[in-house]
PDB file of C-alpha atoms in Angstrom:
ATOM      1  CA  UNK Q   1     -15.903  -3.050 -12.102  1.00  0.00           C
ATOM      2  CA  UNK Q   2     -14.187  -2.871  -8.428  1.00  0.00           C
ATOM      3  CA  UNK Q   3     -14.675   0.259  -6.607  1.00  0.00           C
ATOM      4  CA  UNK Q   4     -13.638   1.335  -3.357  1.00  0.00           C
ATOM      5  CA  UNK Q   5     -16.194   3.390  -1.665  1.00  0.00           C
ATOM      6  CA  UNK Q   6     -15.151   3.802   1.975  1.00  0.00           C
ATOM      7  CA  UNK Q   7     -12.457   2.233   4.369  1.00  0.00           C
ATOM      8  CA  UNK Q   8     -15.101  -0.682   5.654  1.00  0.00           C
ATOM      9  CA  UNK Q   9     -15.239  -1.768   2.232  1.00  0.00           C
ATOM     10  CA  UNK Q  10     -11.209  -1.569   1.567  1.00  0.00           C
ATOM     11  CA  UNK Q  11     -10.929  -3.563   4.860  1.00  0.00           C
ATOM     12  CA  UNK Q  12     -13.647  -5.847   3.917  1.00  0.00           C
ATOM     13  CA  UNK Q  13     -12.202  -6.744   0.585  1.00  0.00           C
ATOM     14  CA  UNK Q  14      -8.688  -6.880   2.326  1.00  0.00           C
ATOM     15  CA  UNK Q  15      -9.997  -9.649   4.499  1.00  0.00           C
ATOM     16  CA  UNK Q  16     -12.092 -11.190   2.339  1.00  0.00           C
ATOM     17  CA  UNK Q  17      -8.816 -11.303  -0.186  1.00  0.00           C
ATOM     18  CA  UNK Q  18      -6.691 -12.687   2.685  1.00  0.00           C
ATOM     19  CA  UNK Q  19      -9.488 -15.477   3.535  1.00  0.00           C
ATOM     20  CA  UNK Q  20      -9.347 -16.625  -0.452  1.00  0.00           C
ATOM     21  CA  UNK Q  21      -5.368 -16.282  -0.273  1.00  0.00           C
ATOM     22  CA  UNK Q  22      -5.400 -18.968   3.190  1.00  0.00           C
ATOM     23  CA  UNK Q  23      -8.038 -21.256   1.556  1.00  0.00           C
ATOM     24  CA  UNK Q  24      -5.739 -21.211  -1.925  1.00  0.00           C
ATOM     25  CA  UNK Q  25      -2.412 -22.052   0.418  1.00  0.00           C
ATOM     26  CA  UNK Q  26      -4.390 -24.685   2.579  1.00  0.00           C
ATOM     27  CA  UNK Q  27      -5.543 -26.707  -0.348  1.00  0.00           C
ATOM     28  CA  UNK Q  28      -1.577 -26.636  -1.576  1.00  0.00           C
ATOM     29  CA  UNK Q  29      -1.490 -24.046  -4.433  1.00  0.00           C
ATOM     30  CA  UNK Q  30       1.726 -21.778  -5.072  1.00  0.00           C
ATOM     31  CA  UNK Q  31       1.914 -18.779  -4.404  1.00  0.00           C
ATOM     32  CA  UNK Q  32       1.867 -18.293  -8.498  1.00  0.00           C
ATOM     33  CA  UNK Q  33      -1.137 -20.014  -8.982  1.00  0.00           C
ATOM     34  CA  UNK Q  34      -3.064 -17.933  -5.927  1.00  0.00           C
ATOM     35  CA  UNK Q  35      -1.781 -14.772  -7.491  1.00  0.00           C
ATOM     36  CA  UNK Q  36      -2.742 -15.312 -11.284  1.00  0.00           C
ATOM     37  CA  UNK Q  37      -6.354 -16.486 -10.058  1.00  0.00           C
ATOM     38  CA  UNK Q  38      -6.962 -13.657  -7.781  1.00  0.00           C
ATOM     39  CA  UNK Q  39      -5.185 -11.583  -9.991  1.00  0.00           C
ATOM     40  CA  UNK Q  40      -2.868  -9.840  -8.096  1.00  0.00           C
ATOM     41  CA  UNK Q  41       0.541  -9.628  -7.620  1.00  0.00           C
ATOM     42  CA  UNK Q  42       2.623 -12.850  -5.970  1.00  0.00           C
ATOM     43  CA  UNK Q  43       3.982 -10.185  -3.289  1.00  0.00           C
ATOM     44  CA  UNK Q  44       0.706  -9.584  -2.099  1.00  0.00           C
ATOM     45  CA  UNK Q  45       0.184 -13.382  -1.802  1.00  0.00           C
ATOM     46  CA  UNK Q  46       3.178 -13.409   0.022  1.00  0.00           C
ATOM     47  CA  UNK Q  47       2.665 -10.569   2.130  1.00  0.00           C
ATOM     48  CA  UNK Q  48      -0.977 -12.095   2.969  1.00  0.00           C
ATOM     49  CA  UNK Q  49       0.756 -15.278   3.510  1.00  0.00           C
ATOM     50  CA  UNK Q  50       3.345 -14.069   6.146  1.00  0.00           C
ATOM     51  CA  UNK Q  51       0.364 -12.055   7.857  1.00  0.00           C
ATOM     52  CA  UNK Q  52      -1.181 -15.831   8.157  1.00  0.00           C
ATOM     53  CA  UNK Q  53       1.648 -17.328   9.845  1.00  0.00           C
ATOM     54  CA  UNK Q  54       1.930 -14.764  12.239  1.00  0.00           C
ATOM     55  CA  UNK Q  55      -1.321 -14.922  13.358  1.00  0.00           C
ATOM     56  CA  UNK Q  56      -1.238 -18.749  13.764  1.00  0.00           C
ATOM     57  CA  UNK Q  57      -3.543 -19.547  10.722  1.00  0.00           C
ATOM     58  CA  UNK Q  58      -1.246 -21.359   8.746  1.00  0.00           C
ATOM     59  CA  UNK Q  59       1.995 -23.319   9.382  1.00  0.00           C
ATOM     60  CA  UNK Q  60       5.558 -22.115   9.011  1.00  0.00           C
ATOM     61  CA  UNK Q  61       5.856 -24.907   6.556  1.00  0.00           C
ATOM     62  CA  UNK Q  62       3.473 -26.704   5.100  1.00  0.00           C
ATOM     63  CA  UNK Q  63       3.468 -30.304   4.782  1.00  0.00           C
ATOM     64  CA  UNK Q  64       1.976 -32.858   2.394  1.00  0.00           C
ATOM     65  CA  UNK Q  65       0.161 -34.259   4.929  1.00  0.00           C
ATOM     66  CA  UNK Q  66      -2.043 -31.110   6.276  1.00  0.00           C
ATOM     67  CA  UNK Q  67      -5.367 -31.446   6.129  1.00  0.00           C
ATOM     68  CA  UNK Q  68      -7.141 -30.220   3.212  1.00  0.00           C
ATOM     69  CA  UNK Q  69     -10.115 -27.296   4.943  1.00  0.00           C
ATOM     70  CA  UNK Q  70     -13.453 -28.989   3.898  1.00  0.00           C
ATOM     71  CA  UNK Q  71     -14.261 -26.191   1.523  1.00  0.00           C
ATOM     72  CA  UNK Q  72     -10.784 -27.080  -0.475  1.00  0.00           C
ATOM     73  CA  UNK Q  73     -11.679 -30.493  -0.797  1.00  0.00           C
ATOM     74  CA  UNK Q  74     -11.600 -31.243  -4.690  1.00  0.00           C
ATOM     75  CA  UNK Q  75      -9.645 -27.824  -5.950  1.00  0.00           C
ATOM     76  CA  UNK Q  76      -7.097 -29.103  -7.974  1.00  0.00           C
ATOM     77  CA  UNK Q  77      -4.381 -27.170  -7.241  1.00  0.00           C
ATOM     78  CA  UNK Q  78      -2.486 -27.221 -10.692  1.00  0.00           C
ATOM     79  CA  UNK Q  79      -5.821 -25.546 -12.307  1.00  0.00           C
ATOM     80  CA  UNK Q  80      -6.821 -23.673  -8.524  1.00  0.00           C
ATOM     81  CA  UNK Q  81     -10.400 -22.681  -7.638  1.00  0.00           C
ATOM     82  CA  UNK Q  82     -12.765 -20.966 -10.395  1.00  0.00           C
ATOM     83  CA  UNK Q  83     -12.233 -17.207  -9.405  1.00  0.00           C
ATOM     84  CA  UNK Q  84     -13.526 -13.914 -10.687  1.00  0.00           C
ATOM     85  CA  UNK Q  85     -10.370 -12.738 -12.542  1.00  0.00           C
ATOM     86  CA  UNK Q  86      -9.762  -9.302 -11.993  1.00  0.00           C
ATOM     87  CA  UNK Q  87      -9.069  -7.077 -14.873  1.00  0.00           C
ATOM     88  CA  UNK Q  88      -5.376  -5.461 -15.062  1.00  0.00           C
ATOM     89  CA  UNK Q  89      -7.394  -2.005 -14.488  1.00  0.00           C
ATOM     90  CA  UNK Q  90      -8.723  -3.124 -11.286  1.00  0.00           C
ATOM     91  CA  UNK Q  91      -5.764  -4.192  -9.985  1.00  0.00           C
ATOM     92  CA  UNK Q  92      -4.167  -0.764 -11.018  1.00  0.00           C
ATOM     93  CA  UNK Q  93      -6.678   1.323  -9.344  1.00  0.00           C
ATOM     94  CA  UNK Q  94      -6.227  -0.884  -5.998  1.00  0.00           C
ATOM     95  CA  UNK Q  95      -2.598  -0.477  -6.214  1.00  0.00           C
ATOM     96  CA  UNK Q  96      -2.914   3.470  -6.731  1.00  0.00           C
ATOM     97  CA  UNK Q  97      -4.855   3.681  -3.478  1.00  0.00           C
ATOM     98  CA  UNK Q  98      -2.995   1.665  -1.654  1.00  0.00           C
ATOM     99  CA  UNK Q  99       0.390   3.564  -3.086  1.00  0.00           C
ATOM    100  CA  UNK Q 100      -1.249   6.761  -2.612  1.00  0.00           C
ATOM    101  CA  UNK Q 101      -2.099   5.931   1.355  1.00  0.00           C
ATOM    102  CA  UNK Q 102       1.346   4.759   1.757  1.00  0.00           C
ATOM    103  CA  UNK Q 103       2.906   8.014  -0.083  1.00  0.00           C
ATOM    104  CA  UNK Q 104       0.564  10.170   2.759  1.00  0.00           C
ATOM    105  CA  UNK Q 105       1.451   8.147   5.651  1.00  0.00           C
ATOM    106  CA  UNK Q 106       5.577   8.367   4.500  1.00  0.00           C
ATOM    107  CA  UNK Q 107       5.137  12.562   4.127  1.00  0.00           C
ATOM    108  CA  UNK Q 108       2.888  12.692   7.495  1.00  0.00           C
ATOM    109  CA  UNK Q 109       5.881  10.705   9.103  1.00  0.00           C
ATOM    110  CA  UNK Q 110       8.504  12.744   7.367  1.00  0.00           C
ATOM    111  CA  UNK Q 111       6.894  16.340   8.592  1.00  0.00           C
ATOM    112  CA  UNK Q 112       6.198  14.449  11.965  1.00  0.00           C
ATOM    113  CA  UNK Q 113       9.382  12.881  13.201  1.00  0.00           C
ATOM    114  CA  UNK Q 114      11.708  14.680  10.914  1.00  0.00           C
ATOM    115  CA  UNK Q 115      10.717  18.583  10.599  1.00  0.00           C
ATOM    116  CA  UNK Q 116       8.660  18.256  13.599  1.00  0.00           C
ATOM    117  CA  UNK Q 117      11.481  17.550  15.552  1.00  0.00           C
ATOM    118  CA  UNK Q 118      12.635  19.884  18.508  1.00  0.00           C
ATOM    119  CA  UNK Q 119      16.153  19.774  16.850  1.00  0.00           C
ATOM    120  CA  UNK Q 120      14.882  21.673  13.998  1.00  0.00           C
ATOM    121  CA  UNK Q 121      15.074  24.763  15.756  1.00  0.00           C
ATOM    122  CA  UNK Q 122      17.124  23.631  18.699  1.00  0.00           C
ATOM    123  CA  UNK Q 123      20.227  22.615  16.580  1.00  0.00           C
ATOM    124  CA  UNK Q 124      21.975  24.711  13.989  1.00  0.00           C
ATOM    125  CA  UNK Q 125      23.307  22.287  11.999  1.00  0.00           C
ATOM    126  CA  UNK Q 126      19.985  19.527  12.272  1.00  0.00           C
ATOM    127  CA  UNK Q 127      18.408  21.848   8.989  1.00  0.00           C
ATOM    128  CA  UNK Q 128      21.457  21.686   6.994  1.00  0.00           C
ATOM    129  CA  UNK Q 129      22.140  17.754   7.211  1.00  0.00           C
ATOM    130  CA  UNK Q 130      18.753  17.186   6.598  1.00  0.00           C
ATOM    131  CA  UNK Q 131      18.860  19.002   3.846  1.00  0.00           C
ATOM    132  CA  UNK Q 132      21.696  17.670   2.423  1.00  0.00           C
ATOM    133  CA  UNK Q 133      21.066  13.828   3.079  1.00  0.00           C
ATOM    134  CA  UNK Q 134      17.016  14.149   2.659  1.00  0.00           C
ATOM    135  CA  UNK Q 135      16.883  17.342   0.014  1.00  0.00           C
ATOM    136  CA  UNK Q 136      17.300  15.942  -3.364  1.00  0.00           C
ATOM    137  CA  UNK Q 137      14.722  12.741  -2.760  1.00  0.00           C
ATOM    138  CA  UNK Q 138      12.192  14.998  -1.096  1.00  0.00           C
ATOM    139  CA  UNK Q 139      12.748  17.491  -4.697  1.00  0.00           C
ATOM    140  CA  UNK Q 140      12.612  14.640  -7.048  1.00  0.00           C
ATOM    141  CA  UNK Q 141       9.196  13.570  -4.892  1.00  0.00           C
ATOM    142  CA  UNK Q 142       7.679  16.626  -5.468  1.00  0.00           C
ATOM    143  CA  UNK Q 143       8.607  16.984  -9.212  1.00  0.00           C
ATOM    144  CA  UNK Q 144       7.256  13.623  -9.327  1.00  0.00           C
ATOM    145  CA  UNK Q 145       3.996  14.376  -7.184  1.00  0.00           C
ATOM    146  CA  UNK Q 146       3.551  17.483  -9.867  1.00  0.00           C
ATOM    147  CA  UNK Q 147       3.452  15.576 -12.563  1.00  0.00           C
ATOM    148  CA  UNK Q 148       1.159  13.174 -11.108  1.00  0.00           C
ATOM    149  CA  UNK Q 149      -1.319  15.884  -9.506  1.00  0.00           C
ATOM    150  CA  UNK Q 150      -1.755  17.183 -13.572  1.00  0.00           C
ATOM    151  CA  UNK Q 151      -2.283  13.727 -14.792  1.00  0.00           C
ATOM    152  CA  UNK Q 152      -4.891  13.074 -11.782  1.00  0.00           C
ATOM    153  CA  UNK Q 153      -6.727  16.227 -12.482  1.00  0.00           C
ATOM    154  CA  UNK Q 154      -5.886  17.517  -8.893  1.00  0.00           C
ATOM    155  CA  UNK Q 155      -6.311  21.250  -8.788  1.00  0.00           C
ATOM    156  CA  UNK Q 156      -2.711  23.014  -8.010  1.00  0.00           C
ATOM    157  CA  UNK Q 157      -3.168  24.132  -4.208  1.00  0.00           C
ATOM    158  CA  UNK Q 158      -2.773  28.454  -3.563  1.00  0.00           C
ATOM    159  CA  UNK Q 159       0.803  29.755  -3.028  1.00  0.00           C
ATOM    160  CA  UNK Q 160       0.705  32.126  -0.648  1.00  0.00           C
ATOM    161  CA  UNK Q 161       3.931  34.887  -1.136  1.00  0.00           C
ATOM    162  CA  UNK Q 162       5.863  35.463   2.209  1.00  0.00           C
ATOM    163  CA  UNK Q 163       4.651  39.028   2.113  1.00  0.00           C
ATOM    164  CA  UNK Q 164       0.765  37.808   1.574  1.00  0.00           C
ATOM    165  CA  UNK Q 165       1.919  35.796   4.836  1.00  0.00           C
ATOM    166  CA  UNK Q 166       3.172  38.513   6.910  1.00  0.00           C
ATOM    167  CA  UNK Q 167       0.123  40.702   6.099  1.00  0.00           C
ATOM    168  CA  UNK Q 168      -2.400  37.895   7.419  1.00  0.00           C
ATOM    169  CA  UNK Q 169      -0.703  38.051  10.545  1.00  0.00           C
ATOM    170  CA  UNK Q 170      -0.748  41.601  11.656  1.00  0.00           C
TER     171      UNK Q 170
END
């Protein structure tokens, strides 16, 4: 079964991922074919693809005539290389962590650039707005985050009362 144990191995598998996805597109399989023999999702092919193009290690388009990497030569491309095929479960759990970092990194920002912003308290009206434009997604979130923290067994964090608060501070 895959496991994630650390971030070296998340990167490691990343890149070792993004090696099998250039090797699959240099020897002239789809994008569909990559995906269902690495089994993962086409937009992760894609994304994996564009990441490639940026960085030089594939053309913008390729051609017929492009040479086929030594390591290619032979892979059919209609039936693609013999792969490990992941189980659906797998791919789930790497999707949660990667959805999971993502949901972090969007709150972080939020707090950061948003509530953390010197017009919080500098401008009257800054709260309010936010509130009304941000309020009901940020509400919904939370119900959301709720339900998921009881599914995922995550114990329910302390609520302090504002009076509890106030006493720790004196």
């Amino acid at each position: 079964m895959y496991a994630i144990t650390d971030a070296r191995e998340t990167s490691m598998d990343s890149t070792e991922l993004r090696e099998q996805v250039c090797t699959m597109l240099a020897a002239g399989l789809k994008q569909r074919q990559i995906a269902l023999h690495l089994g993962i999702g086409q937009a992760t092919v894609s994304d994996h693809k564009r990441a490639l193009v940026a960085a030089g290690r594939l053309p913008v388009g390729r051609s017929s005539t492009a040479p086929v990497p030594p390591d290619c030569r032979g892979v059919d491309p209609a039936s693609g290389p013999p792969q490990h095929v992941r189980t659906r479960a797998e791919i789930l759990v790497e999707h949660a962590e990667l959805k999971a970092s993502t949901l972090s990194m969007a709150a972080r920002t939020f707090v950061e650039h948003i509530v953390g912003a010197d017009e919080w308290v500098t401008d009257l009206c800054f709260r309010e707005q936010v509130r009304s434009v941000a309020g009901e997604a940020v509400g919904q979130a939370l119900d959301d985050l709720k339900r998921i923290a009881v599914d995922v067994g995550v114990p329910e964090p302390e609520v302090l009362s504002v009076s509890a608060v106030a006493r720790g501070m004196r």
